[in-house]
PDB file of C-alpha atoms and ligand atoms in Angstrom:
ATOM      1  CA  MET Q   1      -0.433  -0.089   0.170  1.00 47.00           C
ATOM      2  CA  ASN Q   2       1.730   2.678  -1.066  1.00 54.00           C
ATOM      3  CA  SER Q   3      -1.030   5.830  -1.153  1.00 62.00           C
ATOM      4  CA  PRO Q   4      -0.089   8.972   0.099  1.00 70.00           C
ATOM      5  CA  GLU Q   5      -3.314   8.901   2.154  1.00 72.00           C
ATOM      6  CA  ILE Q   6      -2.347   6.013   4.001  1.00 68.00           C
ATOM      7  CA  MET Q   7       0.569   7.588   5.364  1.00 67.00           C
ATOM      8  CA  GLN Q   8      -1.425  10.877   6.246  1.00 68.00           C
ATOM      9  CA  GLY Q   9      -4.101   9.677   8.099  1.00 70.00           C
ATOM     10  CA  MET Q  10      -1.530   8.112  10.558  1.00 69.00           C
ATOM     11  CA  LEU Q  11       0.009  11.632  11.050  1.00 67.00           C
ATOM     12  CA  THR Q  12      -1.855  13.711  13.431  1.00 62.00           C
ATOM     13  CA  LYS Q  13      -4.027  16.811  11.754  1.00 66.00           C
ATOM     14  CA  ASN Q  14      -1.966  19.368  13.891  1.00 72.00           C
ATOM     15  CA  CYS Q  15       1.526  17.994  12.178  1.00 81.00           C
ATOM     16  CA  SER Q  16       2.942  20.535   9.779  1.00 88.00           C
ATOM     17  CA  ILE Q  17       5.157  18.267   8.101  1.00 93.00           C
ATOM     18  CA  GLY Q  18       3.289  15.969   5.956  1.00 91.00           C
ATOM     19  CA  GLN Q  19      -0.169  18.332   4.943  1.00 89.00           C
ATOM     20  CA  LYS Q  20       0.932  17.480   1.361  1.00 93.00           C
ATOM     21  CA  VAL Q  21       2.590  14.353   0.577  1.00 94.00           C
ATOM     22  CA  LEU Q  22       3.322  13.270  -3.189  1.00 95.00           C
ATOM     23  CA  TYR Q  23       4.114   9.503  -3.908  1.00 94.00           C
ATOM     24  CA  PHE Q  24       6.259   8.658  -6.477  1.00 95.00           C
ATOM     25  CA  ASP Q  25       6.656   4.398  -7.071  1.00 94.00           C
ATOM     26  CA  GLU Q  26      10.440   5.717  -8.614  1.00 96.00           C
ATOM     27  CA  ILE Q  27      11.809   9.003  -9.020  1.00 98.00           C
ATOM     28  CA  ASP Q  28      15.035  10.166  -9.961  1.00 98.00           C
ATOM     29  CA  SER Q  29      15.803  12.102  -6.594  1.00 98.00           C
ATOM     30  CA  THR Q  30      13.282  13.201  -4.001  1.00 98.00           C
ATOM     31  CA  ASN Q  31      15.322  16.030  -3.020  1.00 98.00           C
ATOM     32  CA  ARG Q  32      15.819  17.389  -6.621  1.00 98.00           C
ATOM     33  CA  LEU Q  33      11.993  17.311  -6.579  1.00 98.00           C
ATOM     34  CA  ALA Q  34      11.656  19.060  -3.378  1.00 98.00           C
ATOM     35  CA  LYS Q  35      14.268  21.413  -4.247  1.00 97.00           C
ATOM     36  CA  GLU Q  36      12.037  22.472  -7.620  1.00 97.00           C
ATOM     37  CA  LEU Q  37       8.814  22.305  -5.844  1.00 97.00           C
ATOM     38  CA  ALA Q  38      10.069  24.717  -3.440  1.00 96.00           C
ATOM     39  CA  ALA Q  39      11.891  27.147  -5.817  1.00 94.00           C
ATOM     40  CA  ASP Q  40       8.318  27.067  -6.786  1.00 94.00           C
ATOM     41  CA  ARG Q  41       6.654  28.356  -4.083  1.00 91.00           C
ATOM     42  CA  ALA Q  42       5.650  24.434  -2.280  1.00 96.00           C
ATOM     43  CA  ALA Q  43       4.503  25.064   1.345  1.00 95.00           C
ATOM     44  CA  HIS Q  44       6.717  24.520   4.496  1.00 95.00           C
ATOM     45  CA  GLY Q  45       6.011  20.815   5.708  1.00 95.00           C
ATOM     46  CA  THR Q  46       5.745  19.147   1.399  1.00 96.00           C
ATOM     47  CA  VAL Q  47       7.359  15.852   1.696  1.00 96.00           C
ATOM     48  CA  VAL Q  48       8.559  13.956  -1.772  1.00 97.00           C
ATOM     49  CA  LEU Q  49       7.988   9.795  -0.876  1.00 96.00           C
ATOM     50  CA  ALA Q  50       9.595   7.307  -3.142  1.00 96.00           C
ATOM     51  CA  GLY Q  51      10.049   3.829  -3.227  1.00 94.00           C
ATOM     52  CA  LYS Q  52      12.929   3.900  -5.588  1.00 96.00           C
ATOM     53  CA  GLN Q  53      15.268   6.135  -6.629  1.00 97.00           C
ATOM     54  CA  THR Q  54      17.701   6.151  -9.791  1.00 97.00           C
ATOM     55  CA  ALA Q  55      20.014   9.156  -9.076  1.00 98.00           C
ATOM     56  CA  GLY Q  56      19.985   9.460  -5.845  1.00 97.00           C
ATOM     57  CA  ARG Q  57      21.924  11.961  -4.316  1.00 97.00           C
ATOM     58  CA  GLY Q  58      24.081  11.477  -1.372  1.00 94.00           C
ATOM     59  CA  ARG Q  59      26.568  13.993   0.733  1.00 89.00           C
ATOM     60  CA  ILE Q  60      29.702  15.766  -0.777  1.00 85.00           C
ATOM     61  CA  GLY Q  61      28.283  15.386  -4.790  1.00 87.00           C
ATOM     62  CA  LYS Q  62      28.093  11.550  -4.467  1.00 90.00           C
ATOM     63  CA  SER Q  63      25.172   9.022  -5.190  1.00 93.00           C
ATOM     64  CA  PHE Q  64      23.057   7.408  -3.478  1.00 95.00           C
ATOM     65  CA  TYR Q  65      22.212   3.914  -3.857  1.00 95.00           C
ATOM     66  CA  SER Q  66      18.445   3.708  -3.518  1.00 95.00           C
ATOM     67  CA  PRO Q  67      16.937   0.727  -4.739  1.00 94.00           C
ATOM     68  CA  GLU Q  68      13.519  -0.908  -4.047  1.00 94.00           C
ATOM     69  CA  GLY Q  69      12.306  -1.652  -0.973  1.00 92.00           C
ATOM     70  CA  GLY Q  70      13.750   1.542   0.561  1.00 95.00           C
ATOM     71  CA  LEU Q  71      12.410   4.790   1.993  1.00 97.00           C
ATOM     72  CA  TYR Q  72      13.275   7.791   0.291  1.00 97.00           C
ATOM     73  CA  LEU Q  73      11.652  10.877   1.469  1.00 97.00           C
ATOM     74  CA  SER Q  74      12.503  14.805   1.052  1.00 98.00           C
ATOM     75  CA  VAL Q  75      10.959  17.195   2.944  1.00 97.00           C
ATOM     76  CA  ILE Q  76      11.045  21.069   2.598  1.00 97.00           C
ATOM     77  CA  LEU Q  77      10.967  23.293   4.892  1.00 95.00           C
ATOM     78  CA  ARG Q  78      10.526  27.190   5.216  1.00 92.00           C
ATOM     79  CA  PRO Q  79      12.806  28.635   8.137  1.00 83.00           C
ATOM     80  CA  THR Q  80      12.275  30.552  10.466  1.00 75.00           C
ATOM     81  CA  GLN Q  81      15.884  31.929  12.197  1.00 63.00           C
ATOM     82  CA  GLU Q  82      16.630  29.302  14.279  1.00 61.00           C
ATOM     83  CA  ILE Q  83      17.012  26.509  11.194  1.00 61.00           C
ATOM     84  CA  SER Q  84      19.472  28.273   9.358  1.00 60.00           C
ATOM     85  CA  ASP Q  85      22.551  25.948  10.763  1.00 75.00           C
ATOM     86  CA  LEU Q  86      22.378  22.790   8.327  1.00 80.00           C
ATOM     87  CA  MET Q  87      25.016  20.697  10.733  1.00 84.00           C
ATOM     88  CA  SER Q  88      22.280  20.533  13.910  1.00 89.00           C
ATOM     89  CA  LEU Q  89      19.260  20.158  11.186  1.00 92.00           C
ATOM     90  CA  THR Q  90      21.139  16.900   9.993  1.00 93.00           C
ATOM     91  CA  ALA Q  91      22.108  15.998  13.382  1.00 95.00           C
ATOM     92  CA  CYS Q  92      18.256  16.657  14.136  1.00 95.00           C
ATOM     93  CA  THR Q  93      17.264  14.708  12.087  1.00 97.00           C
ATOM     94  CA  ALA Q  94      19.150  11.678  12.783  1.00 97.00           C
ATOM     95  CA  VAL Q  95      17.926  11.991  16.038  1.00 98.00           C
ATOM     96  CA  ALA Q  96      14.600  11.820  14.878  1.00 97.00           C
ATOM     97  CA  VAL Q  97      15.105   8.838  12.486  1.00 98.00           C
ATOM     98  CA  HIS Q  98      16.549   6.923  15.114  1.00 98.00           C
ATOM     99  CA  LYS Q  99      13.907   7.319  17.264  1.00 98.00           C
ATOM    100  CA  ALA Q 100      10.775   6.787  14.927  1.00 97.00           C
ATOM    101  CA  LEU Q 101      13.196   3.405  14.520  1.00 98.00           C
ATOM    102  CA  SER Q 102      13.168   2.559  18.281  1.00 98.00           C
ATOM    103  CA  GLU Q 103       9.203   2.373  18.038  1.00 97.00           C
ATOM    104  CA  PHE Q 104       9.683  -0.422  16.251  1.00 97.00           C
ATOM    105  CA  ASP Q 105      12.374  -1.589  18.651  1.00 97.00           C
ATOM    106  CA  ILE Q 106      15.184  -1.089  16.349  1.00 98.00           C
ATOM    107  CA  THR Q 107      17.734   0.323  18.200  1.00 97.00           C
ATOM    108  CA  THR Q 108      20.468   2.361  15.850  1.00 98.00           C
ATOM    109  CA  LYS Q 109      23.617   3.986  16.598  1.00 97.00           C
ATOM    110  CA  ILE Q 110      24.530   7.485  15.137  1.00 96.00           C
ATOM    111  CA  LYS Q 111      27.766   8.320  13.250  1.00 94.00           C
ATOM    112  CA  TRP Q 112      28.684  11.923  13.454  1.00 93.00           C
ATOM    113  CA  VAL Q 113      27.273  13.524  11.348  1.00 89.00           C
ATOM    114  CA  ASN Q 114      24.668  11.869  10.281  1.00 88.00           C
ATOM    115  CA  ASP Q 115      24.558   8.188   9.828  1.00 94.00           C
ATOM    116  CA  LEU Q 116      22.510   5.397  11.370  1.00 97.00           C
ATOM    117  CA  PHE Q 117      24.151   2.858  11.643  1.00 97.00           C
ATOM    118  CA  LEU Q 118      22.936  -0.999  12.652  1.00 97.00           C
ATOM    119  CA  ASN Q 119      25.405  -3.453  13.375  1.00 95.00           C
ATOM    120  CA  ASP Q 120      28.270  -1.466  11.863  1.00 93.00           C
ATOM    121  CA  ARG Q 121      27.037  -1.671   9.457  1.00 94.00           C
ATOM    122  CA  LYS Q 122      24.716   2.231   7.534  1.00 95.00           C
ATOM    123  CA  ILE Q 123      20.880   1.635   7.114  1.00 97.00           C
ATOM    124  CA  CYS Q 124      19.976   5.433   6.528  1.00 97.00           C
ATOM    125  CA  GLY Q 125      21.569   8.283   5.109  1.00 96.00           C
ATOM    126  CA  ILE Q 126      20.452  11.967   5.561  1.00 97.00           C
ATOM    127  CA  LEU Q 127      21.262  15.066   2.960  1.00 96.00           C
ATOM    128  CA  CYS Q 128      20.187  18.231   3.950  1.00 94.00           C
ATOM    129  CA  GLU Q 129      19.822  21.172   1.405  1.00 93.00           C
ATOM    130  CA  GLY Q 130      18.960  24.631   1.255  1.00 91.00           C
ATOM    131  CA  GLY Q 131      18.272  27.395  -1.372  1.00 91.00           C
ATOM    132  CA  PHE Q 132      18.540  31.026  -1.240  1.00 88.00           C
ATOM    133  CA  HIS Q 133      16.159  33.459  -2.016  1.00 84.00           C
ATOM    134  CA  PRO Q 134      16.805  34.860  -5.650  1.00 81.00           C
ATOM    135  CA  GLN Q 135      16.564  38.714  -5.085  1.00 82.00           C
ATOM    136  CA  SER Q 136      16.852  38.841  -1.270  1.00 82.00           C
ATOM    137  CA  GLY Q 137      19.829  36.610  -1.685  1.00 81.00           C
ATOM    138  CA  GLY Q 138      18.579  35.103   1.960  1.00 84.00           C
ATOM    139  CA  LEU Q 139      17.690  31.161   2.953  1.00 87.00           C
ATOM    140  CA  ASP Q 140      14.697  30.655   1.030  1.00 91.00           C
ATOM    141  CA  TYR Q 141      13.927  26.800   2.082  1.00 94.00           C
ATOM    142  CA  LEU Q 142      15.947  23.675   3.651  1.00 95.00           C
ATOM    143  CA  ILE Q 143      15.570  20.374   2.893  1.00 97.00           C
ATOM    144  CA  ILE Q 144      15.784  17.282   4.365  1.00 97.00           C
ATOM    145  CA  GLY Q 145      16.429  14.078   2.608  1.00 98.00           C
ATOM    146  CA  ILE Q 146      16.225  10.495   4.552  1.00 98.00           C
ATOM    147  CA  GLY Q 147      16.925   7.219   2.461  1.00 98.00           C
ATOM    148  CA  LEU Q 148      16.664   3.823   4.885  1.00 98.00           C
ATOM    149  CA  ASN Q 149      16.816   0.724   3.459  1.00 96.00           C
ATOM    150  CA  LEU Q 150      13.463  -1.193   4.848  1.00 96.00           C
ATOM    151  CA  ARG Q 151      14.153  -4.480   2.813  1.00 95.00           C
ATOM    152  CA  LYS Q 152      16.390  -6.877   1.979  1.00 93.00           C
ATOM    153  CA  ILE Q 153      18.827  -5.308  -0.378  1.00 87.00           C
ATOM    154  CA  THR Q 154      19.564  -6.948  -3.546  1.00 83.00           C
ATOM    155  CA  ASP Q 155      21.841  -6.801  -6.172  1.00 83.00           C
ATOM    156  CA  ILE Q 156      23.983  -4.618  -3.912  1.00 84.00           C
ATOM    157  CA  PRO Q 157      27.699  -3.074  -5.791  1.00 85.00           C
ATOM    158  CA  GLN Q 158      30.504  -4.365  -4.495  1.00 86.00           C
ATOM    159  CA  GLU Q 159      31.674  -1.922  -3.193  1.00 85.00           C
ATOM    160  CA  LEU Q 160      29.284  -1.285  -0.810  1.00 85.00           C
ATOM    161  CA  ARG Q 161      28.110  -4.842   0.666  1.00 84.00           C
ATOM    162  CA  ASN Q 162      30.802  -4.424   3.735  1.00 87.00           C
ATOM    163  CA  ILE Q 163      29.036  -1.058   4.708  1.00 90.00           C
ATOM    164  CA  PHE Q 164      25.702  -0.797   3.916  1.00 93.00           C
ATOM    165  CA  THR Q 165      22.893  -2.897   5.270  1.00 94.00           C
ATOM    166  CA  ASP Q 166      19.173  -2.966   5.640  1.00 95.00           C
ATOM    167  CA  ILE Q 167      16.399  -3.526   8.430  1.00 97.00           C
ATOM    168  CA  GLU Q 168      15.304  -7.101   6.939  1.00 97.00           C
ATOM    169  CA  THR Q 169      18.574  -8.368   6.871  1.00 95.00           C
ATOM    170  CA  GLU Q 170      19.397  -7.076  10.267  1.00 96.00           C
ATOM    171  CA  THR Q 171      16.206  -8.278  12.732  1.00 97.00           C
ATOM    172  CA  GLY Q 172      13.801  -9.871  10.030  1.00 97.00           C
ATOM    173  CA  LEU Q 173      11.100  -7.053  10.202  1.00 97.00           C
ATOM    174  CA  LEU Q 174       8.879  -6.567   7.670  1.00 96.00           C
ATOM    175  CA  ILE Q 175       8.340  -2.683   8.163  1.00 95.00           C
ATOM    176  CA  ASP Q 176       5.157  -1.251   5.604  1.00 92.00           C
ATOM    177  CA  ARG Q 177       7.317   1.995   4.409  1.00 93.00           C
ATOM    178  CA  ASN Q 178       3.624   4.155   5.755  1.00 92.00           C
ATOM    179  CA  SER Q 179       3.764   2.925   9.034  1.00 93.00           C
ATOM    180  CA  MET Q 180       7.826   4.463   9.216  1.00 95.00           C
ATOM    181  CA  ALA Q 181       7.387   7.453   7.063  1.00 95.00           C
ATOM    182  CA  ALA Q 182       4.520   8.364   9.114  1.00 94.00           C
ATOM    183  CA  ALA Q 183       7.054   7.823  12.394  1.00 96.00           C
ATOM    184  CA  ILE Q 184      10.023   9.867  11.226  1.00 96.00           C
ATOM    185  CA  LEU Q 185       7.698  12.741  10.177  1.00 96.00           C
ATOM    186  CA  LYS Q 186       6.305  12.897  13.355  1.00 94.00           C
ATOM    187  CA  GLN Q 187       9.493  12.484  15.493  1.00 96.00           C
ATOM    188  CA  LEU Q 188      10.764  14.934  12.608  1.00 96.00           C
ATOM    189  CA  GLU Q 189       7.930  17.500  13.650  1.00 94.00           C
ATOM    190  CA  PHE Q 190       8.971  16.800  17.387  1.00 94.00           C
ATOM    191  CA  GLN Q 191      12.889  17.299  17.257  1.00 94.00           C
ATOM    192  CA  LEU Q 192      12.657  20.130  14.602  1.00 92.00           C
ATOM    193  CA  SER Q 193      10.282  22.090  17.338  1.00 89.00           C
ATOM    194  CA  ASN Q 194      13.442  21.897  20.194  1.00 87.00           C
ATOM    195  CA  LEU Q 195      15.593  22.225  17.627  1.00 88.00           C
ATOM    196  CA  SER Q 196      17.248  25.736  18.955  1.00 86.00           C
ATOM    197  CA  ASN Q 197      17.765  24.127  22.603  1.00 87.00           C
ATOM    198  CA  HIS Q 198      19.778  21.815  21.454  1.00 89.00           C
ATOM    199  CA  SER Q 199      17.898  18.871  23.606  1.00 92.00           C
ATOM    200  CA  PHE Q 200      18.491  16.636  20.614  1.00 95.00           C
ATOM    201  CA  LEU Q 201      22.159  16.430  21.563  1.00 95.00           C
ATOM    202  CA  LYS Q 202      21.791  14.065  24.470  1.00 96.00           C
ATOM    203  CA  THR Q 203      20.093  11.643  22.662  1.00 97.00           C
ATOM    204  CA  TYR Q 204      22.673  12.040  19.730  1.00 97.00           C
ATOM    205  CA  SER Q 205      25.620  11.862  22.039  1.00 97.00           C
ATOM    206  CA  LYS Q 206      24.010   8.455  24.087  1.00 97.00           C
ATOM    207  CA  HIS Q 207      23.386   6.388  20.741  1.00 97.00           C
ATOM    208  CA  SER Q 208      26.767   7.714  19.136  1.00 96.00           C
ATOM    209  CA  TYR Q 209      28.500   5.535  16.846  1.00 95.00           C
ATOM    210  CA  THR Q 210      31.875   7.887  17.154  1.00 94.00           C
ATOM    211  CA  LEU Q 211      32.527   8.173  20.866  1.00 96.00           C
ATOM    212  CA  GLY Q 212      35.440   6.787  22.074  1.00 96.00           C
ATOM    213  CA  LYS Q 213      36.884   5.553  18.821  1.00 94.00           C
ATOM    214  CA  THR Q 214      39.681   6.367  17.211  1.00 94.00           C
ATOM    215  CA  VAL Q 215      39.426   9.335  14.542  1.00 92.00           C
ATOM    216  CA  ILE Q 216      41.804  10.342  11.996  1.00 92.00           C
ATOM    217  CA  VAL Q 217      42.269  14.107  11.960  1.00 89.00           C
ATOM    218  CA  ILE Q 218      44.030  16.816  10.398  1.00 84.00           C
ATOM    219  CA  HIS Q 219      45.228  19.355  12.924  1.00 81.00           C
ATOM    220  CA  GLU Q 220      46.889  22.325  12.337  1.00 81.00           C
ATOM    221  CA  GLY Q 221      48.270  20.881   8.623  1.00 82.00           C
ATOM    222  CA  ILE Q 222      49.384  17.485  10.210  1.00 86.00           C
ATOM    223  CA  GLU Q 223      47.418  13.726   9.908  1.00 89.00           C
ATOM    224  CA  LYS Q 224      47.561  12.400  13.778  1.00 91.00           C
ATOM    225  CA  THR Q 225      44.782  10.035  15.701  1.00 94.00           C
ATOM    226  CA  ALA Q 226      42.834  10.904  18.472  1.00 95.00           C
ATOM    227  CA  GLU Q 227      40.136   9.452  20.422  1.00 96.00           C
ATOM    228  CA  ALA Q 228      36.258  11.174  20.230  1.00 96.00           C
ATOM    229  CA  ILE Q 229      35.283  12.347  23.540  1.00 97.00           C
ATOM    230  CA  GLY Q 230      32.265  14.932  22.692  1.00 96.00           C
ATOM    231  CA  PHE Q 231      30.493  17.483  20.664  1.00 95.00           C
ATOM    232  CA  THR Q 232      29.959  20.754  20.415  1.00 94.00           C
ATOM    233  CA  GLN Q 233      26.308  22.621  20.043  1.00 91.00           C
ATOM    234  CA  ASP Q 234      26.834  23.302  16.214  1.00 89.00           C
ATOM    235  CA  LEU Q 235      28.237  19.282  16.015  1.00 92.00           C
ATOM    236  CA  GLY Q 236      32.107  20.040  16.423  1.00 92.00           C
ATOM    237  CA  LEU Q 237      33.703  16.821  17.211  1.00 94.00           C
ATOM    238  CA  ILE Q 238      35.648  17.328  20.307  1.00 96.00           C
ATOM    239  CA  VAL Q 239      38.954  14.707  20.280  1.00 95.00           C
ATOM    240  CA  ARG Q 240      41.911  14.009  22.423  1.00 97.00           C
ATOM    241  CA  PHE Q 241      45.302  13.459  21.066  1.00 95.00           C
ATOM    242  CA  SER Q 242      47.607  11.225  22.555  1.00 93.00           C
ATOM    243  CA  ASP Q 243      49.344  14.015  24.525  1.00 94.00           C
ATOM    244  CA  GLY Q 244      46.435  14.909  26.654  1.00 96.00           C
ATOM    245  CA  THR Q 245      45.438  18.192  24.500  1.00 95.00           C
ATOM    246  CA  GLU Q 246      42.019  18.573  22.837  1.00 95.00           C
ATOM    247  CA  ALA Q 247      40.734  20.404  19.710  1.00 93.00           C
ATOM    248  CA  VAL Q 248      37.225  20.309  17.620  1.00 93.00           C
ATOM    249  CA  ILE Q 249      37.372  18.967  14.782  1.00 90.00           C
ATOM    250  CA  THR Q 250      34.767  20.265  11.532  1.00 85.00           C
ATOM    251  CA  SER Q 251      33.436  16.794   9.673  1.00 75.00           C
ATOM    252  CA  GLY Q 252      35.415  17.158   6.547  1.00 70.00           C
ATOM    253  CA  THR Q 253      38.995  17.196   8.519  1.00 67.00           C
ATOM    254  CA  ALA Q 254      37.996  13.610  10.233  1.00 74.00           C
ATOM    255  CA  ARG Q 255      37.782   9.956   9.277  1.00 77.00           C
ATOM    256  CA  PHE Q 256      37.765   6.758  10.710  1.00 77.00           C
ATOM    257  CA  PRO Q 257      40.104   3.859   9.991  1.00 76.00           C
ATOM    258  CA  GLN Q 258      37.746   1.315   8.938  1.00 66.00           C
ATOM    259  CA  ASP Q 259      36.422   4.160   6.474  1.00 67.00           C
ATOM    260  CA  THR Q 260      36.325   3.339   2.887  1.00 50.00           C
ATOM    261  CA  PRO Q 261      38.540   6.774   1.218  1.00 44.00           C
TER     262      PRO Q 261
HETATM  263  C1  BTN S 301      24.441  10.377   2.088  1.00 50.99           C
HETATM  264  O1  BTN S 301      24.573   9.416   2.868  1.00 50.99           O
HETATM  265  O2  BTN S 301      25.082  10.319   1.668  1.00 50.99           O
HETATM  266  C2  BTN S 301      23.184  11.174   2.461  1.00 50.99           C
HETATM  267  C3  BTN S 301      22.457  10.481   1.184  1.00 50.99           C
HETATM  268  C4  BTN S 301      20.660  10.679   1.093  1.00 50.99           C
HETATM  269  C5  BTN S 301      19.574  10.041   0.174  1.00 50.99           C
HETATM  270  C6  BTN S 301      18.689  10.537   0.788  1.00 50.99           C
HETATM  271  S1  BTN S 301      17.396   9.031  -0.444  1.00 50.99           S
HETATM  272  C7  BTN S 301      16.099  10.920  -0.198  1.00 50.99           C
HETATM  273  C8  BTN S 301      16.790  11.741  -0.032  1.00 50.99           C
HETATM  274  N1  BTN S 301      16.677  12.049  -2.002  1.00 50.99           N
HETATM  275  C9  BTN S 301      18.332  11.959  -2.716  1.00 50.99           C
HETATM  276  O3  BTN S 301      17.954  11.934  -3.747  1.00 50.99           O
HETATM  277  N2  BTN S 301      18.683  11.760  -1.276  1.00 50.99           N
HETATM  278  C10 BTN S 301      18.016  11.829  -0.289  1.00 50.99           C
END
């Protein structure tokens, strides 16, 4: 059952997110369409939902493998003053998806900044993008894009085999896409309403995949290993070097020994 009405029926009437849902069995990219709609004045909370993407977008210009059996959704936000920080928005979204999954008894870990891991493999990626007003130059809209692997991924490309997994493989659960989408949207509505007070950081840290692990960072021009020990409010990673000194690292300057290039 793919109809957006079924999913909307699961949302409460006072949810601003999900008042309008566009559903596609297959699309190139829900973020691509959401951006186009947002630039054309689509309302805050409009959702684009798909069962498969042929040109899913990932972070740093990468593609996002989006076969059938996944949940691919994008939410259009008309930002208020507080929602202008993409790092907080993506981390807050990660917490919302983590909490939605826990409603189905699935406990994920959040890899800094915004990947969700289940049993040491990625099951969810998040891509937040912004668009500027052509006249004023101010932030016009934000898009939250979420890709979640629900069903067994078949034909997974070789290079992703040890990196990605899905809920069915890890838990045996066959979760209905509409129920999961509704749970995510409800959590998103709640978490975003608390974005400015950073309360999501408590859950973010508690379920971190990153804290306590060794990271390789570029610090003062030199590559060093360090231990990840905490997060700043704006999602910098606090690391401690072997000599006991600490530094705050931004996402482009750290990697994990187990990461692929
Ligand atoms: C990443 O892990 O690099 C981020 C992946 C984000 C994928 C989602 S799927 C829904 C939305 N539409 C896209 O084209 N990308 C995002």
